[in-house]
Coordinates of C-alpha atoms and ligand atoms in Angstrom, one line a residue:
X1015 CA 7.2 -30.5 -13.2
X1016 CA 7.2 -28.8 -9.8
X1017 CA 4.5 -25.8 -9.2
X1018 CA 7.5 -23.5 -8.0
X1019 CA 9.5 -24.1 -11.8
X1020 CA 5.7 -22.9 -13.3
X1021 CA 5.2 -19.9 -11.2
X1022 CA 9.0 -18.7 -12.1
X1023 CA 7.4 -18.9 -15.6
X1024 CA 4.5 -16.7 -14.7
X1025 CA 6.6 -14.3 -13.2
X1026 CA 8.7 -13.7 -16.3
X1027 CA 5.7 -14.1 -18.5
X1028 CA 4.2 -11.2 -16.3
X1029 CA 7.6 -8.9 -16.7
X1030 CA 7.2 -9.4 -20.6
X1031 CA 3.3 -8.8 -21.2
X1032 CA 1.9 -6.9 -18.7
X1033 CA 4.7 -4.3 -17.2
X1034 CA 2.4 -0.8 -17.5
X1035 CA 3.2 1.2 -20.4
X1036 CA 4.6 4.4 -20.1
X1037 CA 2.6 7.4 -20.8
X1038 CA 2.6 9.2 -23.9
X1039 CA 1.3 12.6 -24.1
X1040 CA -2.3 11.4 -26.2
X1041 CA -2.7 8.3 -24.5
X1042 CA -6.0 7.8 -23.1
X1043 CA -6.2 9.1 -19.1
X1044 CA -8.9 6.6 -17.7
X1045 CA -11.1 7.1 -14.6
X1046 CA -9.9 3.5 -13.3
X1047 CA -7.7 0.5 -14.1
X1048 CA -6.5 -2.9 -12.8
X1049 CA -2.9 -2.5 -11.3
X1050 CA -1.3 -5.3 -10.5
X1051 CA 1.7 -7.4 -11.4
X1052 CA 3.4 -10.8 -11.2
X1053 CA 1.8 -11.2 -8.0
X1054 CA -1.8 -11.2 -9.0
X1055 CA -0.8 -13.4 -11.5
X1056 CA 1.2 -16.0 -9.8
X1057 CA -1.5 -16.7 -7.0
X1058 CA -3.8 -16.9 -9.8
X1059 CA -2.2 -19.7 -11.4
X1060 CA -1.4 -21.0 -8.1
X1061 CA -5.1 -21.9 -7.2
X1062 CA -6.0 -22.8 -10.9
X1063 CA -3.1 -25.5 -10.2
X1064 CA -4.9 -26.3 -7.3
X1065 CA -7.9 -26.4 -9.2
X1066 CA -10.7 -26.4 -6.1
X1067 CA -12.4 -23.8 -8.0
X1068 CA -15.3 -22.6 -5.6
X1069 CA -14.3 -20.6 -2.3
X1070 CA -11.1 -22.6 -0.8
X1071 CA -8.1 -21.9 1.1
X1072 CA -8.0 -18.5 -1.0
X1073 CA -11.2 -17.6 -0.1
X1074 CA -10.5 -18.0 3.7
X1075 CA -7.0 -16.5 3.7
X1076 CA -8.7 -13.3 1.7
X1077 CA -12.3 -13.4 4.4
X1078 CA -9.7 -13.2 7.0
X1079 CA -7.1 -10.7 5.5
X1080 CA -9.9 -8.4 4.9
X1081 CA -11.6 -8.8 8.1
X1082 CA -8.1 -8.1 10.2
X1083 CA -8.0 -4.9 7.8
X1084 CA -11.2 -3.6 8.6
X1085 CA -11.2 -4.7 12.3
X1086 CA -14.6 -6.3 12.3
X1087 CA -15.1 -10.0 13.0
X1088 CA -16.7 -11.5 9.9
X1089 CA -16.3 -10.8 6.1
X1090 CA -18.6 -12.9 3.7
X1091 CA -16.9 -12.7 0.4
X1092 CA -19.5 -12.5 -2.5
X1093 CA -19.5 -12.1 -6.3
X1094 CA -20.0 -8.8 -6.5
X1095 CA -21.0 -5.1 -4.8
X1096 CA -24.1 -6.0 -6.2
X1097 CA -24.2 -8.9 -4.4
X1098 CA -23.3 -8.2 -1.5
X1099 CA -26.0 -4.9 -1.1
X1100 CA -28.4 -7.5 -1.8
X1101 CA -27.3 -9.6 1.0
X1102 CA -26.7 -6.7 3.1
X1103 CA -30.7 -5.8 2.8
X1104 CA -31.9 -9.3 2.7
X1105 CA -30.0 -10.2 6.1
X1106 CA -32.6 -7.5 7.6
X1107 CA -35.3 -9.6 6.7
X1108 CA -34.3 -12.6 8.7
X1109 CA -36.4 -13.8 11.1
X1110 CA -33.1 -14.3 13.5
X1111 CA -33.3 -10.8 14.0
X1112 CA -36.7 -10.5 15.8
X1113 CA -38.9 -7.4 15.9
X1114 CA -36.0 -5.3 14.6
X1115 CA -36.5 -7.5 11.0
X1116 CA -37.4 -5.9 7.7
X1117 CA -40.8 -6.5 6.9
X1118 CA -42.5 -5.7 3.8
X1119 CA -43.9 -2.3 3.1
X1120 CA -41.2 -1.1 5.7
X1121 CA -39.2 1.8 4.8
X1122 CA -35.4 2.4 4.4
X1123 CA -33.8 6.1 4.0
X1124 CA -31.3 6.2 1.1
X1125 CA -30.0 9.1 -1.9
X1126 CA -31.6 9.7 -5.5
X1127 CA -28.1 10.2 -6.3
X1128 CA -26.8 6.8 -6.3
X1129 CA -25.6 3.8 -7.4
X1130 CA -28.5 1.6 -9.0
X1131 CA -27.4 -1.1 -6.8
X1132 CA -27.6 0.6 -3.6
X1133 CA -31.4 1.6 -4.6
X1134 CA -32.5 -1.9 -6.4
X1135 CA -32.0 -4.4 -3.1
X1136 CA -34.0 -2.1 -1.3
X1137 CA -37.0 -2.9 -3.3
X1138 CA -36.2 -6.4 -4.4
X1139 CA -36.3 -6.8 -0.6
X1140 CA -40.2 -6.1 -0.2
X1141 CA -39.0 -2.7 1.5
X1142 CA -40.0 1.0 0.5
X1143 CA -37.1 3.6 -0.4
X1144 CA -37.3 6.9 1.0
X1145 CA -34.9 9.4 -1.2
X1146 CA -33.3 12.3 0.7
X1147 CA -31.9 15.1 -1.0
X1148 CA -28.2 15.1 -1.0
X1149 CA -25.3 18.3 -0.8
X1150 CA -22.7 19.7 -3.0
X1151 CA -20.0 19.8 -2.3
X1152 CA -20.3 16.4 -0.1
X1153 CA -22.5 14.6 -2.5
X1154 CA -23.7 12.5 0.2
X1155 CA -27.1 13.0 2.2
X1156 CA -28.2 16.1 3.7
X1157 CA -28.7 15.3 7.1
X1158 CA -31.2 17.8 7.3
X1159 CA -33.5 16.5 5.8
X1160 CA -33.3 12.8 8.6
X1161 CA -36.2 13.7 10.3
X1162 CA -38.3 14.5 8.4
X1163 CA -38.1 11.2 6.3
X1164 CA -38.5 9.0 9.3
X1165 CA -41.8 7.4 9.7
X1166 CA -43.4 4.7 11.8
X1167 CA -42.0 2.2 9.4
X1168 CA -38.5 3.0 8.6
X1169 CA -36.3 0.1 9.7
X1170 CA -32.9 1.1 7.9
X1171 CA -30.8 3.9 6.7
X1172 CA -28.7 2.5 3.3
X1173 CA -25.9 5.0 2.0
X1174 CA -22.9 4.9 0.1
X1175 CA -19.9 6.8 0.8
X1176 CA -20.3 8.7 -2.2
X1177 CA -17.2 8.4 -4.6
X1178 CA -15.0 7.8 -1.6
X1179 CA -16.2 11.0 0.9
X1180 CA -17.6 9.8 4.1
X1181 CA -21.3 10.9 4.6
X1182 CA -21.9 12.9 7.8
X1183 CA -21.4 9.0 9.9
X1184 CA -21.6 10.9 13.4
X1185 CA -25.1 12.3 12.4
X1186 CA -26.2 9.4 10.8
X1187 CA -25.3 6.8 13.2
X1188 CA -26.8 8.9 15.9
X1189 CA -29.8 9.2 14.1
X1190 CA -30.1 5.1 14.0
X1191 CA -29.2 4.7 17.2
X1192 CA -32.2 7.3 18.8
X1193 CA -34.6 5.3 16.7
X1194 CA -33.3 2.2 16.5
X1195 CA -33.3 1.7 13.3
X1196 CA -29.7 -0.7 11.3
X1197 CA -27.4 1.3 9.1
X1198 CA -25.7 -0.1 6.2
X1199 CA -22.8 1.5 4.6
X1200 CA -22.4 0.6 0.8
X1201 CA -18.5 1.3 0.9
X1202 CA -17.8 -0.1 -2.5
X1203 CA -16.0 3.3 -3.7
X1204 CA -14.7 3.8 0.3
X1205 CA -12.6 1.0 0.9
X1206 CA -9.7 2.1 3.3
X1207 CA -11.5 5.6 4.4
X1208 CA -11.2 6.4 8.2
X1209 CA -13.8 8.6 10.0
X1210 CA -13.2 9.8 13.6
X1211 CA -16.3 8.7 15.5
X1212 CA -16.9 8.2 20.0
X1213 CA -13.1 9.3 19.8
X1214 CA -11.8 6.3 17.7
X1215 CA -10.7 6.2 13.9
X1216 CA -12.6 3.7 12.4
X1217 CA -12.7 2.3 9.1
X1218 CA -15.9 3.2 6.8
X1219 CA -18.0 0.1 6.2
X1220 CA -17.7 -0.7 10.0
X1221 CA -19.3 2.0 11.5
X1222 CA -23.0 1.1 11.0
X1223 CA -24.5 -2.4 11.4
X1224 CA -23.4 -4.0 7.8
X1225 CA -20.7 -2.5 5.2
X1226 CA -20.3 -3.9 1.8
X1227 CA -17.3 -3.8 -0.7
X1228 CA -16.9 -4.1 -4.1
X1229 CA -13.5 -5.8 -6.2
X1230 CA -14.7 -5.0 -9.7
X1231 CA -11.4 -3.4 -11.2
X1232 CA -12.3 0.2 -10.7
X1233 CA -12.8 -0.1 -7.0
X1234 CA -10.1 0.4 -4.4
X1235 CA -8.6 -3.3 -5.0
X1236 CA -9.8 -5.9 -7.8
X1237 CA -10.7 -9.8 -8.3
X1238 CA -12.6 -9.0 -11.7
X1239 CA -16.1 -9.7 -10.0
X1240 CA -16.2 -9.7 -6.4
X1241 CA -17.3 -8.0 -3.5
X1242 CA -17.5 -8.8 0.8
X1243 CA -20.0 -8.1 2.9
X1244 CA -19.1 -7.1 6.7
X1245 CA -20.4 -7.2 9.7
X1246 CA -19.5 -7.3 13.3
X1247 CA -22.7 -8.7 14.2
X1248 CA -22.7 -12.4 15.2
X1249 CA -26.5 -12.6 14.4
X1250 CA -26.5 -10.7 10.8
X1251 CA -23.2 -12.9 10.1
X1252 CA -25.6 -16.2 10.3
X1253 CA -28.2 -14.2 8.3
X1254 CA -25.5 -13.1 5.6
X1255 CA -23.8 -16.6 5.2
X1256 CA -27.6 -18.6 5.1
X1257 CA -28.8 -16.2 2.5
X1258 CA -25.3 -16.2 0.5
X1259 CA -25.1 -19.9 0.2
X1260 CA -28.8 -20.8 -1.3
X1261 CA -30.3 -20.2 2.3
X1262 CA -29.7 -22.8 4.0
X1263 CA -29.0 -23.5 7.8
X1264 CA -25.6 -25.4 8.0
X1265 CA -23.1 -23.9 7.9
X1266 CA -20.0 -26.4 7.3
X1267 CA -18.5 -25.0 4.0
X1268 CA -17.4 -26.9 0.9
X1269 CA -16.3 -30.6 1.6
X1270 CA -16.9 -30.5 5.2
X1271 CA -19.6 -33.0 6.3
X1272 CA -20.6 -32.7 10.3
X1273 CA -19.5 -29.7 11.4
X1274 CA -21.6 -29.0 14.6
X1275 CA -21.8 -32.8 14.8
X1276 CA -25.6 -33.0 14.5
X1277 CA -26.3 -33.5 10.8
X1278 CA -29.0 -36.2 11.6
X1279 CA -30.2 -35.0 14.9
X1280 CA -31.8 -31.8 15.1
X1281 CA -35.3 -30.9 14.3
X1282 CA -36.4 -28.5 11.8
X1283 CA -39.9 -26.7 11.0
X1284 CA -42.3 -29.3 10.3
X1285 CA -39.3 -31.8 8.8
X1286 CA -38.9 -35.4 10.0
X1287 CA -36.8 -35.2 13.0
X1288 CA -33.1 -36.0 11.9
X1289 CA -33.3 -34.5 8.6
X1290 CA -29.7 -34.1 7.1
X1291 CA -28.6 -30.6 8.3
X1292 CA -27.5 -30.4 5.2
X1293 CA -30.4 -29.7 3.4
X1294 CA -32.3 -27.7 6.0
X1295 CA -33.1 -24.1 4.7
X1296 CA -34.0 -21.4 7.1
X1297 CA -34.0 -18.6 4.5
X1298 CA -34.8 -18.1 1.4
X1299 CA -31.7 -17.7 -0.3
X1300 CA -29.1 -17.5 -3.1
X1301 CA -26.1 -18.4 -4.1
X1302 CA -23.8 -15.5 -4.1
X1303 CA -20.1 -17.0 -3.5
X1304 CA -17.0 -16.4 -5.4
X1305 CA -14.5 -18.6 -6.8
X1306 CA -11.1 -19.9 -5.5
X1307 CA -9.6 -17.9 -8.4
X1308 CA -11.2 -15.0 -7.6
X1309 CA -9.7 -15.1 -3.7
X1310 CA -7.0 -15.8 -5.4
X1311 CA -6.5 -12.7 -7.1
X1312 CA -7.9 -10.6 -4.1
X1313 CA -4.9 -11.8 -1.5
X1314 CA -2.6 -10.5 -3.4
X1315 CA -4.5 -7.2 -4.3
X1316 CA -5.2 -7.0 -0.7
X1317 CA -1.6 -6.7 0.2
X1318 CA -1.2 -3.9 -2.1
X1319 CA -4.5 -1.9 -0.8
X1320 CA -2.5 0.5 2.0
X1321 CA -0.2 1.7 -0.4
X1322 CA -3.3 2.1 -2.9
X1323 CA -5.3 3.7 -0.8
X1324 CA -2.5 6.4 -0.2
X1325 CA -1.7 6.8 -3.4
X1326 CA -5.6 7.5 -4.1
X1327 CA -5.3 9.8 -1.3
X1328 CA -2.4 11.7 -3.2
X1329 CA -3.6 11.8 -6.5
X1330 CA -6.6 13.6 -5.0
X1331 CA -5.0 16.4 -3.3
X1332 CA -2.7 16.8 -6.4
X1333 CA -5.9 17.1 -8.4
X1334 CA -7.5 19.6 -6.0
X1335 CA -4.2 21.7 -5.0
X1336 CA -3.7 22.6 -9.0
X1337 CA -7.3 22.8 -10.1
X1338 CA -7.3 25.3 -7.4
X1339 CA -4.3 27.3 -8.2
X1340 CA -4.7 26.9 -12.1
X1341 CA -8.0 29.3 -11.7
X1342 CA -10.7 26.1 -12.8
X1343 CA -12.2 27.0 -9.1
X1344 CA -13.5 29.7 -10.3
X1345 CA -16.0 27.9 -12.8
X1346 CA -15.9 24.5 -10.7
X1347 CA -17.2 23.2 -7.0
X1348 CA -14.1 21.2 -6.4
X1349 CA -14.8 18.5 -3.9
X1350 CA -14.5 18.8 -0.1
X1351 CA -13.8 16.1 2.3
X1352 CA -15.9 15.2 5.2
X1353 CA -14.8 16.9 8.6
X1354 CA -12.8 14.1 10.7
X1355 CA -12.3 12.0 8.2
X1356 CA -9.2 10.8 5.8
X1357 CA -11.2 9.6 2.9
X1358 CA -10.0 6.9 0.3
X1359 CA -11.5 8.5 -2.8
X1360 CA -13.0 6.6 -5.3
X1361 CA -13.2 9.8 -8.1
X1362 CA -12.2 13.5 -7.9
X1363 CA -16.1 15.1 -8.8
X1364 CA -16.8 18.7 -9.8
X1365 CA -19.7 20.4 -10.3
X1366 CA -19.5 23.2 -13.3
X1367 CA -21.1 26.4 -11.8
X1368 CA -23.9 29.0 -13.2
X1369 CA -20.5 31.7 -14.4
X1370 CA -19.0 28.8 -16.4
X1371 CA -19.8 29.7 -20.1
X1372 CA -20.0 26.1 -20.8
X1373 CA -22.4 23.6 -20.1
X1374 CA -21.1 20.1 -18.0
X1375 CA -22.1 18.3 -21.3
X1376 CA -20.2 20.2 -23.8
X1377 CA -16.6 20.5 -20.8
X1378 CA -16.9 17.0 -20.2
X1379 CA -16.8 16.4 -24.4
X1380 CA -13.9 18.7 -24.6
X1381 CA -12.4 17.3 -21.7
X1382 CA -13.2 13.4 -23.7
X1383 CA -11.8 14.9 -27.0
X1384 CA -8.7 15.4 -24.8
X1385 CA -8.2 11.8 -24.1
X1386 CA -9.5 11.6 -20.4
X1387 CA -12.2 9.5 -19.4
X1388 CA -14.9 11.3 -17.1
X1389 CA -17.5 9.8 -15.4
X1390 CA -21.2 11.2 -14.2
X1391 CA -22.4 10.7 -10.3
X1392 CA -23.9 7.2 -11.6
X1393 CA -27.6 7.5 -12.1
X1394 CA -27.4 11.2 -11.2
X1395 CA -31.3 10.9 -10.3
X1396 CA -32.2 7.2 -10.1
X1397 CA -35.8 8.0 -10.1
X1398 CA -35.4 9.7 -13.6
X1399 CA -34.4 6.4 -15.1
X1400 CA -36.8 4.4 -16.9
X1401 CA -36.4 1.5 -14.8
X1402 CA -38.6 3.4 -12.4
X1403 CA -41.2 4.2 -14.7
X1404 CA -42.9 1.2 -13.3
X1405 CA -43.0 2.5 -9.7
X1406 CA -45.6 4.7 -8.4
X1407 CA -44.4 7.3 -5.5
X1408 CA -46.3 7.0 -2.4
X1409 CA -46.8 3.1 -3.3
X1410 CA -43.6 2.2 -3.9
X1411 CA -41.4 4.7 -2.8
X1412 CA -41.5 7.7 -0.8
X1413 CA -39.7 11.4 -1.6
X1414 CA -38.9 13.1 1.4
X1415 CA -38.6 17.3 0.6
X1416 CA -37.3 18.2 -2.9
X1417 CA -34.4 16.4 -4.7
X1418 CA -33.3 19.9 -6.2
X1419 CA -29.3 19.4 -5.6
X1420 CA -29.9 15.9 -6.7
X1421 CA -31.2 17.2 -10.1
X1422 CA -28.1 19.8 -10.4
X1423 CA -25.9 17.0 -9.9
X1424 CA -27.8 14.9 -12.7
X1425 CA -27.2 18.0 -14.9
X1426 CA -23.6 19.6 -13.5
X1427 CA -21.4 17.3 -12.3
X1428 CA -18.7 15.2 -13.3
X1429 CA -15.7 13.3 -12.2
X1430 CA -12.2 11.9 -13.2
X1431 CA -10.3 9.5 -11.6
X1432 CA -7.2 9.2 -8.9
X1433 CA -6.9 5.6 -9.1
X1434 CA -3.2 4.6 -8.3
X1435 CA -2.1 4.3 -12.2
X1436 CA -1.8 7.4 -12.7
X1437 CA 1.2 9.5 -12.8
X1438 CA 2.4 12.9 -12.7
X1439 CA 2.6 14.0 -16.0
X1440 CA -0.9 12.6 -16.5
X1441 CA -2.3 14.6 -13.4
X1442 CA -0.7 17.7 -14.7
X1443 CA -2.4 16.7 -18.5
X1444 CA -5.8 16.3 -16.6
X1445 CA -5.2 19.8 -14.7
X1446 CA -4.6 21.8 -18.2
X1447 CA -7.5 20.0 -19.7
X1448 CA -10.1 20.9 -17.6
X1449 CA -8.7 24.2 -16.5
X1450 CA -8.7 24.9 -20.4
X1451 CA -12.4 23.5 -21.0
X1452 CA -14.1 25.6 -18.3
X1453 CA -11.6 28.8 -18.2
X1454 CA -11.4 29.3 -22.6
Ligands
PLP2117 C1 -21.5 2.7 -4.7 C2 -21.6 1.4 -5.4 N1 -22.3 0.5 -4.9 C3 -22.4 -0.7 -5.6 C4 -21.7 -1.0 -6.7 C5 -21.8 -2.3 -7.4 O1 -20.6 -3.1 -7.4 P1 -20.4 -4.2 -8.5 O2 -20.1 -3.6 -9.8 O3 -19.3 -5.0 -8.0 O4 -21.7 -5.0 -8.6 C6 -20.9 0.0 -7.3 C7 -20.2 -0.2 -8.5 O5 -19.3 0.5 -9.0 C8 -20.8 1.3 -6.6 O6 -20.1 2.3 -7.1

């Protein structure tokens, strides 16, 4: 049986079982979904044909797809967002990098208002966290408050591009660049966003040192588990791939032997001279890569990402355009993009204000009654979760000013999604929902 007679098979199986349903007024309106079709599929089962199962020819069609996308020169793929923040913050601590290297008990400006996994590499790292306040309605850093958190030891400023709006980049990145300090971008909910910066349109994730994506099905594109890390850095690259695959100093990839032609002559810390390259480690590492299937799975998705990210784009200014005119602004902060950019939004966020006679809590259950999924800001507060309980400020991590709008978020806000599912009819649904749960 030829591969081509199976994949004709996958096709129609993928026409039968898993064309999108058409919406039902009552069927549940969720903040994100998988969409895909025979395509995902049929590379899928093209690489379990293949059956090289860990990163392959997949994996280096996708590192390279994503890196002409993005315009940067290296893309790590890696198993997850998670993963690749991680990586992102443990590539500082390379000794490669010098004096500018992380160092424990060094500090790294970030948001209270965050994803956990933005926050947890930070410390995992040796490094301190210093927690900003944050705006409405940007729900990314106040810049304001820069300064003021900078000390003697602050080596890094780690953000995300909250649900898809650029943070302030110009500010930010000028910020780094007066003191010298690297800038990661966690643009897991950003993927395709543009930001005007020096005169030039650049992507987000490629306008600091290191940006980092994740492909878990609610982000922008999907591979189950999976995520990249980017950089344009030649230096950070090594750092990234040596700490991605368990540390170590070679870097010929899976089934390659003698890359740089020196497996048995070079010398390496206090090692015998001629030690296999191999099995020379110059960090310590982990293992972070993904699967051939994953790739898989991601080239095709990856194909479809401009027309998602426009879609996204759409379905955020329908939201906002008839949340506006249906009267909700009145009892809502509806979002606000970042000047000079053309966001790819993860989530459409709003924050229920003081004249609302309902509390977020009690619209949000209405709004759930209703059939459509909402979402909080992630932790809302990170530091009010109990996994901080543990960690003493001042020894372990830093507060710099109040977290006030922070806190409001924790209590006020809320978001639905704009993923590229959706339709029409379920936009308009969404609109009457919450215009009824805050206006009634
Ligand atoms: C801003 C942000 N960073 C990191 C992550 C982690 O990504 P993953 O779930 O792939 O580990 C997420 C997940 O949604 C996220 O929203």
């Amino acid at each position: 049986m030829e591969k081509e007679q199976i994949l004709e098979m996958v096709k129609e199986y993928a026409a039968e079982h898993h064309r999108q349903k058409e919406y039902q007024k009552g069927d549940p309106i969720r903040y994100a979904g998988r969409v895909y079709d025979e395509d995902e599929l049929c590379s899928l089962v093209d690489s379990a044909l293949e059956f090289w199962l860990t990163a392959g020819r997949f994996t280096k069609e996708f590192e390279s797809g994503l890196a002409e996308y993005l315009g940067v020169p290296y893309v790590s793929a890696v198993n997850s967002g998670s993963s690749a923040n991680l990586l992102a913050v443990a590539a500082l601590t390379s000794p490669l990098l010098g004096e500018r290297r992380l160092k424990k008990g060094d500090e790294i400006i970030t948001v209270a208002a965050a994803f956990p996994t933005t926050v947890a590499p930070i410390l995992q790292c040796g490094a301190v966290p210093v927690f900003v306040d944050v705006t409405i309605p940007s729900y990314n850093i106040d810049v304001a408050g820069l300064e003021s958190a900078l000390s003697e030891k602050t080596k890094a400023v780690f953000l995300a591009h909250s649900l898809g709006n650029p943070f302030d980049v110009r500010t930010v990145l000028r910020f780094c660049r007066e003191h010298g300090i690297w800038l990661i971008e966690d643009n897991c909910d950003a993927l395709g966003g543009v930001c005007e910066i020096d005169g030039v349109m650049k992507k987000t994730g490629t306008i600091g040192d290191i940006g980092t994506s994740s492909f878990y099905p609610a982000h922008q594109m999907t591979m189950g588990e999976g995520g990249a890390v980017y950089t344009s850095d030649p230096l950070l690259h090594k750092a990234i791939r040596s700490f991605r695959d368990w540390g170590r100093e070679c870097v010929c990839t899976g089934g390659q032997d003698n890359l740089c032609g020196h497996r048995f002559d070079g010398q390496f810390g206090t090692l015998p001279k001629g030690y296999d390259h191999k099995y020379v480690y110059s960090h310590l590492g982990y293992n972070l890569k993904i699967t051939d299937l994953q790739a898989a799975i991601g080239c095709a998705q990856l194909r479809k990402l401009p027309t998602f990210v426009e879609k996204r784009r759409e379905h955020w200014d329908y939201l906002r355009a008839g949340l506006e005119k249906s009267g909700a602004a009145k009892f809502l902060i509806l979002p606000e993009k970042q000047k000079d950019t053309d966001p790819c939004w993860f989530g459409f966020i709003m924050t229920v204000k003081p004249e609302c006679k309902r509390g977020r809590n009690e619209v949000v259950d209405l709004v759930e009654k209703n059939h459509i999924q909402t979402r909080n800001l992630f932790a809302g507060n990170i530091l009010r979760h109990p996994c901080f309980e543990m960690l003493a400020e001042g020894r372990d991590y830093r507060v710099a000013g109040s977290l006030e709008v922070t806190d409001r978020i924790m209590y006020d806000s809320f978001w639905v999604g704009v993923y590229p599912g959706l339709t029409k009819e379920m936009m308009d649904e969404m609109i009457r929902v919450i215009t009824e749960a805050v206006t009634a």
